[in-house]
Short mmCIF file of C-alpha atoms and ligand atoms in Angstrom, two decimals:
data_model
loop_
_atom_site.label_atom_id
_atom_site.label_comp_id
_atom_site.label_asym_id
_atom_site.label_seq_id
_atom_site.Cartn_x
_atom_site.Cartn_y
_atom_site.Cartn_z
CA MET T 1 -48.44 38.60 14.73
CA GLU T 2 -46.59 35.70 12.84
CA THR T 3 -45.48 33.30 15.74
CA ALA T 4 -44.64 30.32 13.79
CA ASP T 5 -41.28 31.64 12.36
CA PHE T 6 -40.16 32.78 15.69
CA GLU T 7 -40.30 29.06 16.99
CA THR T 8 -37.76 28.07 14.16
CA ASP T 9 -35.61 31.42 14.79
CA LEU T 10 -35.48 31.61 18.70
CA SER T 11 -32.92 29.16 20.37
CA LEU T 12 -32.60 28.36 24.06
CA PHE T 13 -28.70 28.36 23.69
CA LYS T 14 -27.60 31.54 22.83
CA TYR T 15 -23.94 30.40 22.51
CA ASP T 16 -24.04 26.98 20.92
CA ASN T 17 -20.17 27.32 19.70
CA LEU T 18 -19.25 26.87 23.40
CA GLU T 19 -17.39 23.56 23.87
CA GLN T 20 -18.01 20.26 25.84
CA LEU T 21 -15.92 18.94 28.86
CA PRO T 22 -13.07 16.54 27.59
CA VAL T 23 -13.59 13.04 28.69
CA ASN T 24 -10.71 12.70 30.83
CA TYR T 25 -12.31 15.34 32.99
CA ARG T 26 -15.60 13.37 33.80
CA ASP T 27 -14.59 11.45 36.77
CA LEU T 28 -12.51 13.53 38.92
CA THR T 29 -12.87 13.01 42.58
CA GLU T 30 -13.80 16.04 44.71
CA ASP T 31 -10.26 16.18 46.19
CA GLN T 32 -8.53 15.59 42.88
CA ARG T 33 -10.43 18.55 41.24
CA CYS T 34 -9.88 20.77 44.20
CA ALA T 35 -6.20 20.11 44.21
CA ARG T 36 -6.21 20.95 40.48
CA ILE T 37 -8.27 23.81 40.63
CA ARG T 38 -6.07 25.42 43.40
CA ALA T 39 -2.79 24.59 41.34
CA ALA T 40 -4.18 26.10 38.24
CA LEU T 41 -5.25 29.29 39.99
CA GLU T 42 -1.93 29.55 41.96
CA GLU T 43 -0.09 29.85 38.66
CA LEU T 44 -2.56 32.13 37.06
CA GLY T 45 -2.53 34.49 39.98
CA ASP T 46 -4.20 37.95 39.29
CA GLU T 47 -4.77 36.96 35.70
CA VAL T 48 -8.04 35.29 36.59
CA VAL T 49 -11.13 36.37 38.84
CA ILE T 50 -13.60 33.77 39.34
CA LEU T 51 -17.17 35.30 40.01
CA GLY T 52 -19.89 33.26 41.35
CA HIS T 53 -23.55 33.81 41.23
CA ASN T 54 -25.35 32.95 44.55
CA TYR T 55 -27.37 29.92 43.05
CA GLN T 56 -23.80 28.17 42.16
CA ARG T 57 -23.30 25.02 43.71
CA ARG T 58 -21.19 24.76 46.83
CA GLU T 59 -18.12 23.56 44.76
CA ILE T 60 -18.01 26.48 42.46
CA VAL T 61 -18.78 28.96 45.33
CA GLU T 62 -16.05 27.71 47.13
CA HIS T 63 -13.47 28.60 44.61
CA ALA T 64 -15.13 31.90 43.97
CA ASP T 65 -13.20 35.12 44.64
CA PHE T 66 -16.70 36.99 44.69
CA VAL T 67 -20.39 35.77 45.48
CA GLY T 68 -23.14 37.74 44.85
CA ASP T 69 -26.52 38.46 43.24
CA SER T 70 -26.42 39.62 39.55
CA TYR T 71 -26.14 43.02 40.21
CA GLU T 72 -23.35 42.77 42.67
CA LEU T 73 -21.53 40.54 40.12
CA SER T 74 -21.82 43.06 37.43
CA LYS T 75 -20.15 45.54 39.52
CA ALA T 76 -17.26 43.29 40.52
CA ALA T 77 -16.90 42.75 36.93
CA ALA T 78 -16.43 46.50 36.31
CA GLU T 79 -14.00 46.59 39.27
CA THR T 80 -11.67 43.85 38.42
CA ASP T 81 -8.55 44.40 36.39
CA ALA T 82 -8.05 40.74 35.65
CA ARG T 83 -7.20 39.49 32.33
CA TYR T 84 -9.88 36.63 32.70
CA VAL T 85 -13.32 36.72 34.02
CA VAL T 86 -14.43 33.23 34.62
CA PHE T 87 -18.18 33.28 35.38
CA GLY T 88 -20.13 30.92 37.57
CA GLY T 89 -23.56 31.97 36.40
CA VAL T 90 -25.59 32.01 33.28
CA THR T 91 -24.84 33.49 30.08
CA PHE T 92 -26.92 36.67 30.56
CA MET T 93 -24.95 37.44 33.37
CA ALA T 94 -21.66 36.66 31.62
CA GLU T 95 -22.70 38.94 28.73
CA SER T 96 -23.28 41.68 31.15
CA ALA T 97 -19.71 41.12 32.49
CA ASP T 98 -18.36 41.38 29.02
CA ILE T 99 -20.60 44.42 28.27
CA ILE T 100 -18.97 46.19 31.63
CA THR T 101 -15.36 44.87 31.44
CA ASP T 102 -12.85 46.55 28.97
CA ASP T 103 -11.72 45.14 25.69
CA THR T 104 -8.38 43.85 27.17
CA GLN T 105 -10.48 41.39 29.33
CA SER T 106 -12.18 38.13 28.25
CA VAL T 107 -15.11 36.54 29.94
CA LEU T 108 -15.48 32.98 30.09
CA LEU T 109 -18.45 30.62 30.81
CA PRO T 110 -17.18 27.26 31.95
CA SER T 111 -20.11 25.20 30.63
CA MET T 112 -21.91 25.60 27.46
CA GLU T 113 -25.64 25.09 28.37
CA ALA T 114 -26.01 27.41 31.08
CA SER T 115 -28.70 29.48 29.66
CA CYS T 116 -31.80 30.78 31.73
CA PRO T 117 -35.11 29.80 30.07
CA MET T 118 -36.52 33.16 31.45
CA ALA T 119 -34.15 35.45 29.44
CA GLY T 120 -34.81 33.00 26.33
CA MET T 121 -38.53 33.92 26.77
CA ALA T 122 -38.11 37.51 25.46
CA GLU T 123 -35.74 37.29 22.23
CA ALA T 124 -35.20 40.74 20.89
CA LEU T 125 -36.77 39.43 17.34
CA GLN T 126 -39.97 38.73 19.15
CA VAL T 127 -39.92 41.97 21.20
CA ASP T 128 -39.29 44.03 18.12
CA SER T 129 -42.20 42.59 16.48
CA ALA T 130 -44.39 43.07 19.57
CA TRP T 131 -42.93 46.55 20.01
CA ALA T 132 -44.36 47.35 16.78
CA GLU T 133 -47.61 46.31 17.26
CA ILE T 134 -47.95 47.89 20.54
CA THR T 135 -46.58 51.41 19.41
CA ALA T 136 -48.83 51.56 16.65
CA ALA T 137 -52.07 51.06 18.80
CA THR T 138 -51.33 54.17 20.98
CA ASP T 139 -50.00 57.68 20.59
CA ALA T 140 -48.81 57.35 24.34
CA ASP T 141 -44.89 57.33 24.91
CA ILE T 142 -43.91 53.76 26.08
CA ILE T 143 -40.60 53.17 27.72
CA PRO T 144 -39.20 49.30 27.69
CA ILE T 145 -37.59 48.07 30.67
CA THR T 146 -35.70 44.78 30.73
CA TYR T 147 -34.68 42.82 33.69
CA MET T 148 -31.18 41.92 33.93
CA ASN T 149 -32.21 38.39 33.08
CA SER T 150 -32.29 39.09 29.42
CA TYR T 151 -29.71 38.65 26.59
CA ALA T 152 -27.52 41.86 25.32
CA ASP T 153 -29.65 42.47 22.19
CA LEU T 154 -32.81 42.99 24.26
CA LYS T 155 -30.74 45.33 26.56
CA ALA T 156 -29.74 47.09 23.15
CA PHE T 157 -33.10 47.34 22.17
CA CYS T 158 -34.47 49.08 25.22
CA ALA T 159 -31.52 51.51 25.26
CA GLU T 160 -32.50 52.29 21.30
CA GLN T 161 -36.03 53.16 22.38
CA GLY T 162 -35.24 55.24 25.30
CA GLY T 163 -35.47 52.39 28.02
CA LEU T 164 -33.08 50.94 30.34
CA VAL T 165 -32.08 47.78 32.38
CA CYS T 166 -33.18 46.90 35.88
CA THR T 167 -32.49 44.33 38.58
CA SER T 168 -34.62 42.86 41.26
CA SER T 169 -33.39 45.26 43.81
CA ASN T 170 -33.62 48.69 41.71
CA ALA T 171 -36.87 47.65 39.51
CA HIS T 172 -39.10 50.24 41.33
CA ARG T 173 -36.71 53.27 40.65
CA ALA T 174 -36.28 52.05 36.96
CA PHE T 175 -40.21 52.33 36.83
CA GLU T 176 -39.92 55.80 38.35
CA TRP T 177 -37.22 56.76 35.79
CA ALA T 178 -39.22 55.44 32.86
CA PHE T 179 -42.71 57.38 34.11
CA ASP T 180 -40.68 60.54 34.49
CA ARG T 181 -39.86 60.07 30.68
CA GLY T 182 -43.09 58.33 29.08
CA GLU T 183 -46.48 57.50 29.81
CA LYS T 184 -46.62 53.59 29.92
CA VAL T 185 -44.06 50.66 30.54
CA LEU T 186 -43.39 47.62 28.72
CA PHE T 187 -41.59 45.26 31.28
CA LEU T 188 -39.60 42.36 29.97
CA PRO T 189 -39.40 39.42 30.60
CA ASP T 190 -40.64 38.64 34.15
CA LYS T 191 -44.22 39.17 34.71
CA HIS T 192 -44.10 38.51 38.20
CA LEU T 193 -41.16 41.00 38.87
CA GLY T 194 -43.22 43.34 36.98
CA GLU T 195 -46.50 42.88 38.91
CA ASN T 196 -44.68 42.93 42.31
CA THR T 197 -42.87 46.18 41.37
CA ALA T 198 -46.25 47.69 40.04
CA HIS T 199 -47.94 46.84 43.79
CA ARG T 200 -45.15 48.70 45.36
CA LEU T 201 -45.62 51.56 43.62
CA GLY T 202 -49.29 51.60 43.94
CA MET T 203 -50.07 50.99 40.40
CA GLU T 204 -51.58 47.45 40.57
CA ASP T 205 -54.62 48.25 38.80
CA GLU T 206 -52.67 49.59 35.84
CA CYS T 207 -51.12 46.18 34.77
CA VAL T 208 -51.99 43.90 31.70
CA GLU T 209 -50.20 40.83 30.48
CA TRP T 210 -48.89 40.48 26.97
CA ASP T 211 -48.67 37.02 25.47
CA PRO T 212 -46.34 37.03 22.91
CA TRP T 213 -47.33 33.48 21.57
CA ASP T 214 -50.92 34.10 21.59
CA PRO T 215 -51.88 35.61 18.12
CA THR T 216 -54.95 37.10 19.44
CA SER T 217 -53.07 39.37 21.96
CA ASP T 218 -54.84 42.61 21.51
CA ALA T 219 -52.52 45.59 21.54
CA GLU T 220 -55.44 48.17 21.57
CA LYS T 221 -56.69 46.58 24.94
CA ALA T 222 -53.00 46.13 26.14
CA THR T 223 -52.40 50.30 25.62
CA GLU T 224 -55.54 50.83 27.72
CA LYS T 225 -53.20 50.22 30.65
CA ASP T 226 -49.89 51.91 31.75
CA ILE T 227 -47.80 49.01 32.66
CA ILE T 228 -47.62 46.02 30.10
CA LEU T 229 -46.12 42.74 31.27
CA TRP T 230 -44.68 40.51 28.98
CA ASP T 231 -45.97 36.83 29.84
CA GLY T 232 -42.33 35.26 30.84
CA TYR T 233 -41.52 33.76 34.15
CA CYS T 234 -38.97 31.75 35.99
CA GLN T 235 -40.12 28.19 36.61
CA VAL T 236 -37.91 27.64 39.81
CA HIS T 237 -39.58 30.67 41.35
CA GLU T 238 -43.06 29.88 39.98
CA ARG T 239 -43.31 26.79 41.56
CA PHE T 240 -44.04 28.64 45.09
CA ARG T 241 -47.48 29.29 46.29
CA PRO T 242 -48.99 30.85 49.24
CA GLU T 243 -50.08 27.34 50.78
CA HIS T 244 -46.32 26.83 50.91
CA VAL T 245 -46.23 29.87 53.23
CA GLU T 246 -49.38 28.84 55.18
CA THR T 247 -47.72 25.54 55.83
CA ILE T 248 -44.59 26.59 57.27
CA ARG T 249 -46.14 29.11 59.28
CA GLN T 250 -48.32 26.32 60.94
CA GLU T 251 -45.42 23.72 61.15
CA HIS T 252 -43.00 26.49 62.49
CA PRO T 253 -45.00 29.27 64.06
CA GLU T 254 -41.76 31.31 64.96
CA ALA T 255 -40.61 30.84 61.17
CA GLN T 256 -40.39 34.13 59.03
CA VAL T 257 -40.66 33.94 55.32
CA VAL T 258 -38.12 35.48 52.81
CA VAL T 259 -38.93 35.33 49.07
CA HIS T 260 -37.12 36.67 45.79
CA PRO T 261 -39.62 38.98 43.65
CA GLU T 262 -39.68 36.62 40.80
CA CYS T 263 -42.37 34.69 42.84
CA ARG T 264 -46.03 35.11 42.37
CA ARG T 265 -47.84 38.27 43.67
CA GLU T 266 -49.66 36.11 45.99
CA VAL T 267 -46.52 34.40 47.46
CA VAL T 268 -44.85 37.94 47.66
CA GLU T 269 -47.74 39.03 49.78
CA ALA T 270 -47.51 36.44 52.28
CA ALA T 271 -43.99 36.81 52.99
CA ASP T 272 -42.38 38.86 55.57
CA VAL T 273 -39.59 40.08 53.36
CA VAL T 274 -39.11 40.26 49.57
CA GLY T 275 -35.78 41.00 47.75
CA SER T 276 -32.75 40.09 45.46
CA THR T 277 -30.56 37.16 46.27
CA SER T 278 -28.26 39.45 48.29
CA THR T 279 -31.29 40.93 50.46
CA ILE T 280 -32.06 37.06 51.17
CA CYS T 281 -28.51 36.53 52.25
CA GLU T 282 -28.30 39.57 54.30
CA THR T 283 -31.66 38.86 56.07
CA VAL T 284 -30.42 35.52 57.10
CA ALA T 285 -26.87 36.90 58.10
CA SER T 286 -28.56 39.63 60.27
CA ALA T 287 -30.83 37.13 61.79
CA ASP T 288 -30.19 36.64 65.73
CA PRO T 289 -29.28 32.98 66.99
CA GLY T 290 -32.02 30.70 67.02
CA ASP T 291 -34.29 32.42 64.52
CA VAL T 292 -36.03 30.43 62.03
CA TRP T 293 -36.29 31.62 58.28
CA ALA T 294 -37.91 30.03 55.42
CA ILE T 295 -36.24 30.77 51.91
CA GLY T 296 -38.46 31.13 48.79
CA THR T 297 -35.71 30.69 46.16
CA GLU T 298 -33.47 28.42 44.39
CA ILE T 299 -32.60 25.62 46.47
CA HIS T 300 -28.78 26.04 46.33
CA LEU T 301 -29.04 29.39 48.07
CA ALA T 302 -31.05 27.98 50.89
CA GLU T 303 -28.32 25.19 51.39
CA HIS T 304 -25.33 27.95 51.02
CA LEU T 305 -27.38 29.78 53.80
CA ALA T 306 -28.19 27.01 56.08
CA ARG T 307 -24.21 26.19 55.84
CA TRP T 308 -22.86 29.74 56.19
CA HIS T 309 -25.31 30.40 59.38
CA PRO T 310 -25.63 27.22 61.39
CA ASP T 311 -26.73 29.33 64.57
CA VAL T 312 -29.81 30.11 62.49
CA THR T 313 -32.72 27.72 61.24
CA VAL T 314 -32.99 27.90 57.59
CA LEU T 315 -35.77 25.99 55.76
CA PRO T 316 -36.57 25.64 52.02
CA LEU T 317 -39.91 27.32 51.57
CA CYS T 318 -41.65 24.14 49.94
CA GLY T 319 -39.44 21.51 51.45
CA ASP T 320 -38.21 18.84 48.88
CA ALA T 321 -40.03 20.48 46.15
CA CYS T 322 -37.91 23.46 46.04
CA MET T 323 -35.80 23.21 42.73
CA ASP T 324 -32.43 24.11 41.47
CA CYS T 325 -31.84 26.20 38.78
CA ASN T 326 -31.07 23.94 35.75
CA ALA T 327 -29.21 26.45 33.81
CA MET T 328 -27.04 27.33 36.88
CA ARG T 329 -26.59 23.67 37.35
CA GLN T 330 -24.79 23.37 34.24
CA ILE T 331 -21.76 24.95 35.64
CA ASP T 332 -20.42 21.64 36.69
CA PRO T 333 -17.17 22.11 38.70
CA ASN T 334 -15.25 19.62 36.26
CA TYR T 335 -15.48 22.48 33.83
CA LEU T 336 -14.42 24.90 36.10
CA CYS T 337 -11.27 22.71 36.51
CA TRP T 338 -10.75 21.98 32.80
CA ILE T 339 -11.14 25.86 31.68
CA LEU T 340 -8.73 26.95 34.44
CA GLU T 341 -6.04 24.28 33.63
CA GLU T 342 -6.53 25.31 30.01
CA LEU T 343 -6.02 28.64 30.66
CA ARG T 344 -2.94 28.00 32.59
CA ASP T 345 -1.56 26.26 29.42
CA GLY T 346 -2.32 28.97 27.28
CA VAL T 347 -5.84 27.87 25.67
CA VAL T 348 -8.80 30.27 26.17
CA HIS T 349 -12.11 28.45 25.67
CA ASN T 350 -15.67 29.44 25.91
CA VAL T 351 -15.40 33.17 25.72
CA ILE T 352 -18.53 35.32 25.89
CA GLU T 353 -18.51 38.04 23.46
CA VAL T 354 -21.21 40.58 22.69
CA GLN T 355 -20.98 41.95 19.24
CA PRO T 356 -19.45 45.62 19.26
CA ALA T 357 -22.57 47.75 18.16
CA GLU T 358 -24.95 45.78 20.67
CA LYS T 359 -22.37 46.09 23.28
CA GLU T 360 -22.17 49.82 22.97
CA LEU T 361 -26.27 50.12 23.06
CA ALA T 362 -26.44 47.75 26.01
CA ARG T 363 -23.80 49.36 27.80
CA VAL T 364 -26.20 52.52 27.51
CA ALA T 365 -29.01 50.71 29.11
CA LEU T 366 -26.90 49.44 31.89
CA ASP T 367 -25.58 52.88 32.55
CA ARG T 368 -28.77 54.26 32.74
CA MET T 369 -29.54 51.59 35.39
CA LEU T 370 -26.66 52.52 37.51
CA GLU T 371 -28.04 56.13 37.56
CA VAL T 372 -31.40 55.50 38.78
P1 13P C 401 -30.51 38.15 41.62
O1 13P C 401 -30.40 39.32 40.73
O2 13P C 401 -31.40 38.40 42.73
O3 13P C 401 -29.19 37.74 41.86
O4 13P C 401 -31.47 37.04 40.97
C1 13P C 401 -30.87 36.58 39.79
C2 13P C 401 -31.90 35.48 39.31
O5 13P C 401 -31.46 34.61 38.23
C3 13P C 401 -32.92 35.07 40.21
O6 13P C 401 -33.83 33.97 39.36
FE1 SF4 C 402 -33.08 32.14 35.00
FE2 SF4 C 402 -34.84 31.33 37.05
FE3 SF4 C 402 -32.43 30.20 36.80
FE4 SF4 C 402 -32.93 32.73 37.79
S1 SF4 C 402 -33.18 31.04 38.85
S2 SF4 C 402 -31.12 31.91 36.25
S3 SF4 C 402 -34.36 33.50 36.31
S4 SF4 C 402 -34.17 29.97 35.45
#
C-alpha cells in the first residue's frame, strides 16, 4: 500500500473554508456574552435550535436546547423543525445532523477547528485502498461498520459496501446485524470500541488490528480472523489505564467506576459500568445521595456531572491528568455569540453541507443503524 500519497491528501480539518472569529468578539466578558446570546435567541425564536454534546464547555451547554450523546443529538436534529441547527460539537456530528435534517434546514458549526482527530484517522480514501487489499485476500463476505465518529464519505462507503454506522450504545447490535449478513467485519475507526464490543459478544479471540500506515500490514493474515479492527483511537480515552482504576479504589474504597467504551480493554474490564456519554450521565443521575462515582471520560462531562448532581461525589478517574477534548474545546462561546448575532442579522456562517450523493448513501448507513 502506498502511504506517502495519503499523508499529503489527508487533512485534519475537513472544512477549512469555515470562518474565524472577528476580532471584536474576542474580549467579551461572560455577562456581556450571555446577555447578547439571549437577546439574539429571543429575536430568532423558533428559527434556531442549539444542540450541545455532553463534552461541550459549561458556557455552551447552558445555552443549548438539547444536551446529549452523539446518537441523541442526531435524533434531536431529525426531530426539530428549526430552520437553523447550531451544533455545539465536532464536524462529524454536524455532518450527521445535516444528513438527517431536510433540505430546507441548515446546520451551522460555530467554530472552524472542531474536528475529531479519531474521525480523521480513517479517511474514506485510505479505507478504500485498504478495503481493496483486504477483500482481495479472502472469498469471505466482509461487512464494514463505521463508528458514528467518522466523516460522511466513510459512512457512504460503508453503505455502498453493504455496511452500516453504529454508536457506542448500539455497536453490539450492529455487529450482530453484520454477522447475520456476512462472515467478517471491518470495524472503523476505533479499535478499542471494536475490541470491547467483540468481548461483549464473546468474540475476543477473533480480533486482529489493521494498521493503515504500516506498509507491511498483511491482508492474508488479517483475514484469518473475523473482526478486523482499524488502528484508530481517541487520545482522550486512551490516556486512562487500569492503574487509575486501582488507585481510585484504594483512595476511595466506596467509589464505583464508569467509563466510556473508547477506553482500552483493560480499563473497561476493571470498571463497574461501561457506556456512552448518556449512560454515564444516567449512571450518576440515578445514584443515591452520598454515592461516589469516578468518571472515565472527557473532563468537561465529569465537571458537568459534579455540578448537576451535588449530592453525589463525582471524581475524574485520573485526577488532574484527565483531558479535555481539544476538538470539542474549539467551540468557543464567543463564536456562539457571533454566529447567533449574525444569523439574527440575516448572515449565515459556517454551514456544514454534505454533498448530495454522499448524503444519500450516508443516510442509508444511518438508517440501517436506526433499524438495529
Ligand atoms: P458518545 O456517542 O458516547 O456521546 O461519544 C462521542 C464521543 O466523541 C466520545 O469520545
Ligand atoms: Fe473525538 Fe475523542 Fe474528542 Fe470524542 S473525545 S470527539 S472521539 S477526540
